[in-house]
CSV table of C-alpha atoms in Angstrom, one decimal:
chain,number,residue,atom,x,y,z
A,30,UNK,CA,87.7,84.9,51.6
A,31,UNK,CA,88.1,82.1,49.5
A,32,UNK,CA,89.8,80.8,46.2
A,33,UNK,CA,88.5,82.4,42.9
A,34,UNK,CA,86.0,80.5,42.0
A,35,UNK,CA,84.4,83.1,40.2
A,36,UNK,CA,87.4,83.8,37.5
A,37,UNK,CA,87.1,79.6,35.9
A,38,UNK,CA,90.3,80.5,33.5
A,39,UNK,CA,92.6,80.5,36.5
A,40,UNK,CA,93.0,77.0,36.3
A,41,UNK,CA,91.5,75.1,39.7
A,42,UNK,CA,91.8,71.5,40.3
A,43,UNK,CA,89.2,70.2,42.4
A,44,UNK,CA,88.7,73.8,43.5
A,45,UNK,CA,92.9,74.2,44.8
A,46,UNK,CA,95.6,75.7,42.7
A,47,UNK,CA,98.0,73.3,40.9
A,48,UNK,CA,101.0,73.6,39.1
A,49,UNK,CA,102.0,73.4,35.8
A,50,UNK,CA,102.5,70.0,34.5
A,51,UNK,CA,104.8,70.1,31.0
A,52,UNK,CA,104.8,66.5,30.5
A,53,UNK,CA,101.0,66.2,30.7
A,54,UNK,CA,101.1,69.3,28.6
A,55,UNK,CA,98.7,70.8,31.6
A,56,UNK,CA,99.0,75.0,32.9
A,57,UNK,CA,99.2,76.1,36.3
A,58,UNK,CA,96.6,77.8,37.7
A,59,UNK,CA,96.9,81.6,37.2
A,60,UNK,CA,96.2,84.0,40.2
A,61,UNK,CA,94.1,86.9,39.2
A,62,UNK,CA,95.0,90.6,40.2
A,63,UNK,CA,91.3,90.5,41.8
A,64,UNK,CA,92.3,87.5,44.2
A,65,UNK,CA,95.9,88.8,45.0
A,66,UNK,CA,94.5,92.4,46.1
A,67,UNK,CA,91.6,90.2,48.0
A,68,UNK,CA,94.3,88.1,49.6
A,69,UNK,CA,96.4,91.3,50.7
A,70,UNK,CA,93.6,93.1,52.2
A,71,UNK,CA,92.4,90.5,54.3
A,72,UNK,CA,96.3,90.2,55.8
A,73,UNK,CA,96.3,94.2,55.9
A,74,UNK,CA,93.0,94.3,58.0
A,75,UNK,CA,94.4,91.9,60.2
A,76,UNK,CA,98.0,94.1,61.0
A,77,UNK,CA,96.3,97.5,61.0
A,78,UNK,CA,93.7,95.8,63.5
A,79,UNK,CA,96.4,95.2,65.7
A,80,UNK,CA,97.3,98.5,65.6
A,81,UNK,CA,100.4,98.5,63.5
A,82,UNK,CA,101.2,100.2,60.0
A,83,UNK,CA,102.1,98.0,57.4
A,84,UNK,CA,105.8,97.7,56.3
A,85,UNK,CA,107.3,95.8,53.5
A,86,UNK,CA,110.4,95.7,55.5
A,87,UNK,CA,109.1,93.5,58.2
A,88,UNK,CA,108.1,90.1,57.4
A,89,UNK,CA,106.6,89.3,61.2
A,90,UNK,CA,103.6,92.0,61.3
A,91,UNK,CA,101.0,89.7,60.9
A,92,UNK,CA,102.2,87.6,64.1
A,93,UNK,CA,102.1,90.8,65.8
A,94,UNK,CA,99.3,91.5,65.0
A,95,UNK,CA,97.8,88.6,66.1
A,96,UNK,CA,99.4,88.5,69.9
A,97,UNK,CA,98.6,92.5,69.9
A,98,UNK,CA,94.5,91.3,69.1
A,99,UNK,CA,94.8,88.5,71.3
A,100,UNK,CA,96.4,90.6,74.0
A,101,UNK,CA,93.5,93.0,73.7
A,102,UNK,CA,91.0,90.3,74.1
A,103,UNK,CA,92.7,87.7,76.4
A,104,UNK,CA,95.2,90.2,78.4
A,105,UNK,CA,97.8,87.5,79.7
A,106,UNK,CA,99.5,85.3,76.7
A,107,UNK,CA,102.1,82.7,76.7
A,108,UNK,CA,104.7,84.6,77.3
A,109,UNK,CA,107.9,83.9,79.2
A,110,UNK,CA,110.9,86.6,79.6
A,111,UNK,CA,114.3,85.5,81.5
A,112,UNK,CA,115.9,88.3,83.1
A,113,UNK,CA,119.3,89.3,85.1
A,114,UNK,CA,120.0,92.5,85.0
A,115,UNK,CA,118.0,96.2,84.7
A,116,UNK,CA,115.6,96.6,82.0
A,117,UNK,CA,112.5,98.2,80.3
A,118,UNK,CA,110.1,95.8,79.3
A,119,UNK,CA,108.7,95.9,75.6
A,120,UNK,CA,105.1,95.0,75.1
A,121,UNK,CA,106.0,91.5,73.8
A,122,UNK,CA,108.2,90.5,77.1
A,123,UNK,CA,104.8,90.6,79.1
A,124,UNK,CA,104.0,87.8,79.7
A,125,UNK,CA,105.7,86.1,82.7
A,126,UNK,CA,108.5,87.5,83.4
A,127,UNK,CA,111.7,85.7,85.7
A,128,UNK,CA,113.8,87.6,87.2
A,129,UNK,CA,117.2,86.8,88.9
A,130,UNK,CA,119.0,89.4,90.8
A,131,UNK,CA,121.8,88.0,92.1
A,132,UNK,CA,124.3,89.6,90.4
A,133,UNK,CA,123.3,92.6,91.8
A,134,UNK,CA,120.2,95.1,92.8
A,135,UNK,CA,117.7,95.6,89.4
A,136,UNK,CA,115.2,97.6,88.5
A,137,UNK,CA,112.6,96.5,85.9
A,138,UNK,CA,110.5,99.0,84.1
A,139,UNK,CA,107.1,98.6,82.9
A,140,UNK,CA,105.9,99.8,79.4
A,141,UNK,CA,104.0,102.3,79.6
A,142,UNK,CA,99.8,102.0,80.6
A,143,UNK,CA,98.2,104.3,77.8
A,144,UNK,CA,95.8,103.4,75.6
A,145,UNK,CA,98.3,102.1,72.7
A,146,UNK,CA,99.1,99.2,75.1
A,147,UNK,CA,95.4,98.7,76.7
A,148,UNK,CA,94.6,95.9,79.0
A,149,UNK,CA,97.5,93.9,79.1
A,150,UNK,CA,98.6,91.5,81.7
A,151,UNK,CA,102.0,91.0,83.6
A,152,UNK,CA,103.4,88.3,86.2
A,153,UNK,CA,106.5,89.4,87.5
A,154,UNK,CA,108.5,86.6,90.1
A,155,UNK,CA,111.8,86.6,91.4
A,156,UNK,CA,114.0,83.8,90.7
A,157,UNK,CA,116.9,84.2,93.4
A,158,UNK,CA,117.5,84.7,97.3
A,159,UNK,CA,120.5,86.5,97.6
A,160,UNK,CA,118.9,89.8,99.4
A,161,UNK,CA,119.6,92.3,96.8
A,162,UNK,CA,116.9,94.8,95.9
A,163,UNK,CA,115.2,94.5,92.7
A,164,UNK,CA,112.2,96.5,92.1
A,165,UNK,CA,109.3,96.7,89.4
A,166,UNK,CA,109.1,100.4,88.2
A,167,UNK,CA,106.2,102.1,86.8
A,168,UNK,CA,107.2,104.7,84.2
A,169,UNK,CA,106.8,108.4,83.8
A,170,UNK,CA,103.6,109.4,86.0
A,171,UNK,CA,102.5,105.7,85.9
A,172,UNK,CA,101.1,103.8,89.4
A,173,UNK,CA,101.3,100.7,90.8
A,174,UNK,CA,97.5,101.3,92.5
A,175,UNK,CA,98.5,98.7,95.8
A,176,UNK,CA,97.6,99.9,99.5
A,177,UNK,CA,95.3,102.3,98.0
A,178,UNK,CA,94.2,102.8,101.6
A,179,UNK,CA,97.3,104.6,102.5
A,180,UNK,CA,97.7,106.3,98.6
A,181,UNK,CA,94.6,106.5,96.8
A,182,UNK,CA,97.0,107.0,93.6
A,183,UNK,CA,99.1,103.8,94.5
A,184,UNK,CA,103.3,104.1,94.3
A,185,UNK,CA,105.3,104.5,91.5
A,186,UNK,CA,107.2,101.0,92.3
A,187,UNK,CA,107.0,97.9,94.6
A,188,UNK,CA,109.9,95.7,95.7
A,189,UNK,CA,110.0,92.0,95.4
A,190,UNK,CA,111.8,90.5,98.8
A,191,UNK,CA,112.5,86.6,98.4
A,192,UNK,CA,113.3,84.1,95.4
A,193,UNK,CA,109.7,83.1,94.4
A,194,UNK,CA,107.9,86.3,95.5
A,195,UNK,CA,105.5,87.4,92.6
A,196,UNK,CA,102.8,89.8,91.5
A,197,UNK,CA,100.5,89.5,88.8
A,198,UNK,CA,99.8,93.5,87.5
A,199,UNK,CA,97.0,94.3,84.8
A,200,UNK,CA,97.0,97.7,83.2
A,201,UNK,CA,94.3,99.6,82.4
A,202,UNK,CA,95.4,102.1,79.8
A,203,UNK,CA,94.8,105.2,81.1
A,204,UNK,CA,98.1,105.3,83.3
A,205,UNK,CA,97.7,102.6,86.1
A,206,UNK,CA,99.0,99.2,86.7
A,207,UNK,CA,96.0,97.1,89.3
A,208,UNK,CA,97.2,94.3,91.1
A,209,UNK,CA,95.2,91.1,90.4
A,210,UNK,CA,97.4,88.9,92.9
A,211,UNK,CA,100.2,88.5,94.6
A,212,UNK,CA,102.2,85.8,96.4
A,213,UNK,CA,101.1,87.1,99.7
A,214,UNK,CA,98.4,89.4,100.6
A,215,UNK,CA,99.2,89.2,104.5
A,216,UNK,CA,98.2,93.2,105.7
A,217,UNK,CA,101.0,95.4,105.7
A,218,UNK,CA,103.1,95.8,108.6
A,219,UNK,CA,101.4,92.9,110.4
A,220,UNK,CA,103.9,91.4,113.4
A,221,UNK,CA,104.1,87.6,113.9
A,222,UNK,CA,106.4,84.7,114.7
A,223,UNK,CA,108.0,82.4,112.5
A,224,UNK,CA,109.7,78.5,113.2
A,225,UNK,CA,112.7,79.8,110.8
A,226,UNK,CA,115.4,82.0,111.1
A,227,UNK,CA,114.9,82.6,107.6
A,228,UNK,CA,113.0,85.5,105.8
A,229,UNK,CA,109.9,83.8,104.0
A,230,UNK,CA,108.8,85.4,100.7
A,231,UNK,CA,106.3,87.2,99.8
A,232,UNK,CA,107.6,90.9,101.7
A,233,UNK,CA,109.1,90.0,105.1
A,234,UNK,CA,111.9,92.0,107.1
A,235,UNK,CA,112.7,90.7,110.9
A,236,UNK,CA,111.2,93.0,113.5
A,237,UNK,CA,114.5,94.4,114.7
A,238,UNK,CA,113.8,98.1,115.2
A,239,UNK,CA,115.7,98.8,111.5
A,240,UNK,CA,116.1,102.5,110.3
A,241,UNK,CA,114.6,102.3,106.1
A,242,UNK,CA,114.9,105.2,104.0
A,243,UNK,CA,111.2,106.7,103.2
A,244,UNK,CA,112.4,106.7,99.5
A,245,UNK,CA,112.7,103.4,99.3
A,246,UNK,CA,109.7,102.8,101.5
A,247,UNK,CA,107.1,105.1,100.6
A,248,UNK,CA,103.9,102.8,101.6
A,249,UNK,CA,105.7,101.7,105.0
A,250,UNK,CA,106.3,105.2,105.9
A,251,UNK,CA,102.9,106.3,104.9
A,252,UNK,CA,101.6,103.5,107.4
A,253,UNK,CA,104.0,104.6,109.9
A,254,UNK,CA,102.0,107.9,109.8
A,255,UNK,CA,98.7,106.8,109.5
A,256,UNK,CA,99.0,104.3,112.7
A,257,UNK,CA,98.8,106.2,115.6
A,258,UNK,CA,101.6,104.9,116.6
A,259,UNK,CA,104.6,107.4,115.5
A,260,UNK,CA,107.3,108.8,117.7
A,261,UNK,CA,110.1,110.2,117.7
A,262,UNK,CA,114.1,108.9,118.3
A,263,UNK,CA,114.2,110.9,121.4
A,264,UNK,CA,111.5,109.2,122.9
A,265,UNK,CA,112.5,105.9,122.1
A,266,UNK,CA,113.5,104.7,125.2
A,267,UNK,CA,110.5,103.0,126.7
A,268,UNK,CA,108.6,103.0,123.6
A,269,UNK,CA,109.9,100.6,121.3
A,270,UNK,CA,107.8,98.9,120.2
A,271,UNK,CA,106.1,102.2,118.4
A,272,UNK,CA,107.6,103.2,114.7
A,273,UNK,CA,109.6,106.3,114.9
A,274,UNK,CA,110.5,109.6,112.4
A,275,UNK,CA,114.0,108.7,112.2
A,276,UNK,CA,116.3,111.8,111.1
A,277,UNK,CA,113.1,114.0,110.7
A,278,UNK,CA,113.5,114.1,107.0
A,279,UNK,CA,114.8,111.1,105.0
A,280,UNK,CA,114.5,108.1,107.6
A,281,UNK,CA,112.3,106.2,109.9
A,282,UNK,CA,112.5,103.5,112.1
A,283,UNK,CA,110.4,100.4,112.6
A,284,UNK,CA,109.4,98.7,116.0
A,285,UNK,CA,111.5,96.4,118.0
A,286,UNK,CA,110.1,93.1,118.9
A,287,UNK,CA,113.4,90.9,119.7
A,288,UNK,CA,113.3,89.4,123.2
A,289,UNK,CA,109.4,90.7,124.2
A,290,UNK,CA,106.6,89.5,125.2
A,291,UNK,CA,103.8,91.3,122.8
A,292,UNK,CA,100.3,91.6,124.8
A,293,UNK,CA,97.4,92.8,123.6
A,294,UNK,CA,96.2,96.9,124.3
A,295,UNK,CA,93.6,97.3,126.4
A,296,UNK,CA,91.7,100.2,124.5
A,297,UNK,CA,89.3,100.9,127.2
A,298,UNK,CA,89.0,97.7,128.9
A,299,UNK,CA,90.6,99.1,132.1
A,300,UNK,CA,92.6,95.7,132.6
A,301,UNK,CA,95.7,96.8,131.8
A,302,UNK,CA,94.9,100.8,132.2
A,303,UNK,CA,96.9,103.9,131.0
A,304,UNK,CA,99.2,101.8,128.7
A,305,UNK,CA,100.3,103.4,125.0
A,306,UNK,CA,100.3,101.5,122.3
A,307,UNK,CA,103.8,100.1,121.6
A,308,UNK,CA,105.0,101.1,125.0
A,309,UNK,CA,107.1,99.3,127.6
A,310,UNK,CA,106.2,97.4,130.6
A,311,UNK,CA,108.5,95.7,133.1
A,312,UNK,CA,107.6,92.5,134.5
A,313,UNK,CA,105.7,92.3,137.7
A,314,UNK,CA,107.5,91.6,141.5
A,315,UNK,CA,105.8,89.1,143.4
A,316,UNK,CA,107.0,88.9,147.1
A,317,UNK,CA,105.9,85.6,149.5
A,318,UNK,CA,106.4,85.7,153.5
A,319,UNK,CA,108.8,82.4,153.9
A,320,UNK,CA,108.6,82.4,158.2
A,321,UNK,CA,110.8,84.1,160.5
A,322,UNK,CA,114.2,83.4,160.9
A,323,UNK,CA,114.6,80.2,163.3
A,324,UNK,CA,110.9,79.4,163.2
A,325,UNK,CA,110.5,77.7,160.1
A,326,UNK,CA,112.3,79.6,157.5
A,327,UNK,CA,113.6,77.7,154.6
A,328,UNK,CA,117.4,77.9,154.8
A,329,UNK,CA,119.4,81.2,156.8
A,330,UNK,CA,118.5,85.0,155.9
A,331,UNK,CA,119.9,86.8,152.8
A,332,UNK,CA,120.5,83.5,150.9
A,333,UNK,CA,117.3,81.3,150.2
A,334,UNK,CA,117.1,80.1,147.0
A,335,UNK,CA,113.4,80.1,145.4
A,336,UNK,CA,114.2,78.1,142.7
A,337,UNK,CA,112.9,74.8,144.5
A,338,UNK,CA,109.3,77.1,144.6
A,339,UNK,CA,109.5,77.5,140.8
A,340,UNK,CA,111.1,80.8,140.4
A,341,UNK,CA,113.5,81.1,137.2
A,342,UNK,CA,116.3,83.5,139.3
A,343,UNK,CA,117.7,83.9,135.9
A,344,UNK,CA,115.9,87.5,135.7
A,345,UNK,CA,117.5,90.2,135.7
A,346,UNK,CA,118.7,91.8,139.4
A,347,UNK,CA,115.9,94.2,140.6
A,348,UNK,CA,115.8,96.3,143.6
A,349,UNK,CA,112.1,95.9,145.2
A,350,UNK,CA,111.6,98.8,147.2
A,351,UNK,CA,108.5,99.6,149.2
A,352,UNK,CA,109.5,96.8,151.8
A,353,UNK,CA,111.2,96.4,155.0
A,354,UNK,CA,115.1,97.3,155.4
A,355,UNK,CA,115.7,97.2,151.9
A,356,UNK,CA,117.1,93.9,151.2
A,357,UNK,CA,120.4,93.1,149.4
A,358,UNK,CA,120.7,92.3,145.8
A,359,UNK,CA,121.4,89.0,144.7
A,360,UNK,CA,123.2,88.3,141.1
A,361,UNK,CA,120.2,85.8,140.4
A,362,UNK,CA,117.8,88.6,140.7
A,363,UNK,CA,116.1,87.8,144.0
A,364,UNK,CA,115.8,89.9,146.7
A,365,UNK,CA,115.4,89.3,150.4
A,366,UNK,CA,114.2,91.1,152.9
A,367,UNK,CA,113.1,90.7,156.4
A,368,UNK,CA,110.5,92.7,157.9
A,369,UNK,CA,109.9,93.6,161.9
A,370,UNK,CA,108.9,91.0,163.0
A,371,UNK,CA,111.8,89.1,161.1
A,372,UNK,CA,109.6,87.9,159.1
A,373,UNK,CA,111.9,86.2,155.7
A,374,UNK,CA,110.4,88.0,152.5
A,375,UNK,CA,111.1,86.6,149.3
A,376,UNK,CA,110.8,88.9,146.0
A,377,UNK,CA,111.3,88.1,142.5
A,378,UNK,CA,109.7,88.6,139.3
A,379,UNK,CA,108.4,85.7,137.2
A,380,UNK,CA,107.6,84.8,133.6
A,381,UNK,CA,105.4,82.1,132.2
A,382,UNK,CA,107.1,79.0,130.5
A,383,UNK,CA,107.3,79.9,127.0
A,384,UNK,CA,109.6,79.0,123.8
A,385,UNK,CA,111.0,81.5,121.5
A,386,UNK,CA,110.5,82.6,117.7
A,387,UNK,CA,111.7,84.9,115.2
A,388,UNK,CA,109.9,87.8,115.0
A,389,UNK,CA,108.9,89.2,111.9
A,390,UNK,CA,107.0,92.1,110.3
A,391,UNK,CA,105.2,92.4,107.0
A,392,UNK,CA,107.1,95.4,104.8
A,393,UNK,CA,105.2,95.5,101.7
């Protein structure tokens, strides 16, 4: 568009509209009804382009208009929302989106992904630390398509665990929010050790053996199932390092990593035979022939120490059967034995040197 050039009794100036002037005794220029209508349509394209119906009653259509357009072609816009509490976002709070629970757990809901809102683009990041559960909610039959692998439809929400934990979601307007990043993409319920006693962000939990609700962990418990690695609570002992069914119906529990050594399973190898995945294996009794008593043994019967030899008698007391007479248990977790020919037999178990970590397991 442009100004009515083609109507010369409207008064232009240099081409531009001017005002009246009654000391020079010159008009102002005059707006034709051909220009005004001209003018109007042009803003009406623009506000029914962006997909709303005009209304005399709001003065800010053709802004939204223009962030609706923009939105469509550019899906993430300058947008910054401050939250604290529960709420449904509205299409003009995407954007990035801050969100502090500390004053308790939240729930944020998405708008829906149909085809009035298209492509559009949100980052969602929590703000605080304080441990309470806030989670980003799809609406209605809406999905949040992550670990498609276990759930080829996704979940209907995530969780965000740890102040600056974020995802970036685009939807695609036919009822699906698609991750395009995340804070961390680590694969789910990976185990590991950390130098902090601290939960990292980015969807950590300590590997403690913890009962979850399936509710509240719907892609957990559908890797639970998937890993070959499920058991049951009565079956526990021995095996806990395996995930388990919980109550049967509403709960399950993860592995327990605290104080163990983790090694890796043979699967076939036939260097570590027979073992289960996730099961339990007690340390290994090494026994050494010291001399018989009053020929070279190394201090009186029954009490040697081995600790000069490198042993840690810190172990826990373990009865080594299979040799001769028995042997007495010591506190410090050594036996001793001597055999027929009096031979002084020292048994204990060992462990390498080693220094110790937090454990931790990746939840979402």
């Amino acid at each position: 568009m442009d100004y009515p050039k083609s109507v010369p009794s409207v008064g232009l100036v240099n081409g531009q509209f001017v005002d009246e002037n009654p000391v020079a005794g010159t008009p102002g220029s005059l707006i034709p009804a051909v220009w005004g209508n001209s003018v109007t349509q042009e803003v009406l394209g623009v506000i029914t382009g962006g997909g709303l119906a005009p209304s005399e009653a709001d003065n800010n259509q053709l802004l939204k208009a223009i962030l609706a357009i923009i939105g469509k072609i550019n899906p993430m816009y300058s947008v910054i929302t401050r939250l604290a509490a529960s709420k449904v976002l509205t299409v003009e709070e995407l954007g990035l989106v801050l969100i502090d629970a500390s004053s308790g757990a939240a729930t944020i809901s998405l708008p829906p992904a149909n085809v009035a809102l298209g492509v559009r683009d949100v980052i969602v990041r929590r703000v605080d630390n304080s441990g309470n559960r806030l989670v980003i909610q799809a609406v209605g039959t809406d999905r949040i398509r992550f670990h498609t692998h276990l759930s080829a439809v996704g979940y209907p929400f995530l969780v965000l665990l740890g102040s600056g934990d974020w995802w970036h979601l685009r939807s695609d307007g036919a009822g699906s929010w698609w991750p395009v990043g995340r804070f961390d993409n680590t694969p789910l319920g990976r185990p590991f050790f950390e130098t902090t006693t601290l939960l990292s962000p980015g969807g950590y939990g300590a590997l403690n053996g913890t009962v979850m609700k399936r509710a509240e962990w719907p892609w957990l418990w559908d890797h639970a199932q998937q890993s070959g690695m499920l058991g049951t609570e009565a079956t526990r002992a021995g095996n806990e390092g395996k995930w388990t069914a919980g109550d049967g119906a509403l709960t399950f529990r993860g592995p327990e990593g605290r104080g163990e050594f983790l090694r890796v399973l043979d699967e076939g190898r036939s260097v570590d035979a027979g073992r289960v995945m996730g099961a339990f294996q007690p340390g290994t009794i090494h026994s050494y022939a010291m001399g018989a008593n009053g020929a070279g043994a190394v201090g009186s019967r029954w009490s040697d120490s081995l600790t000069a030899f490198g042993a840690d008698t810190r172990e826990e007391s373990q009865y080594v059967s299979g040799l001769s007479n028995g042997g007495p248990i010591f506190p410090a977790g050594t036996s001793f034995q001597m055999d027929a020919a009096s031979t002084l037999l020292h048994s204990f178990k060992s462990r390498p040197r080693n220094i110790a970590y937090p454990g931790r397991i990746k939840l979402i």
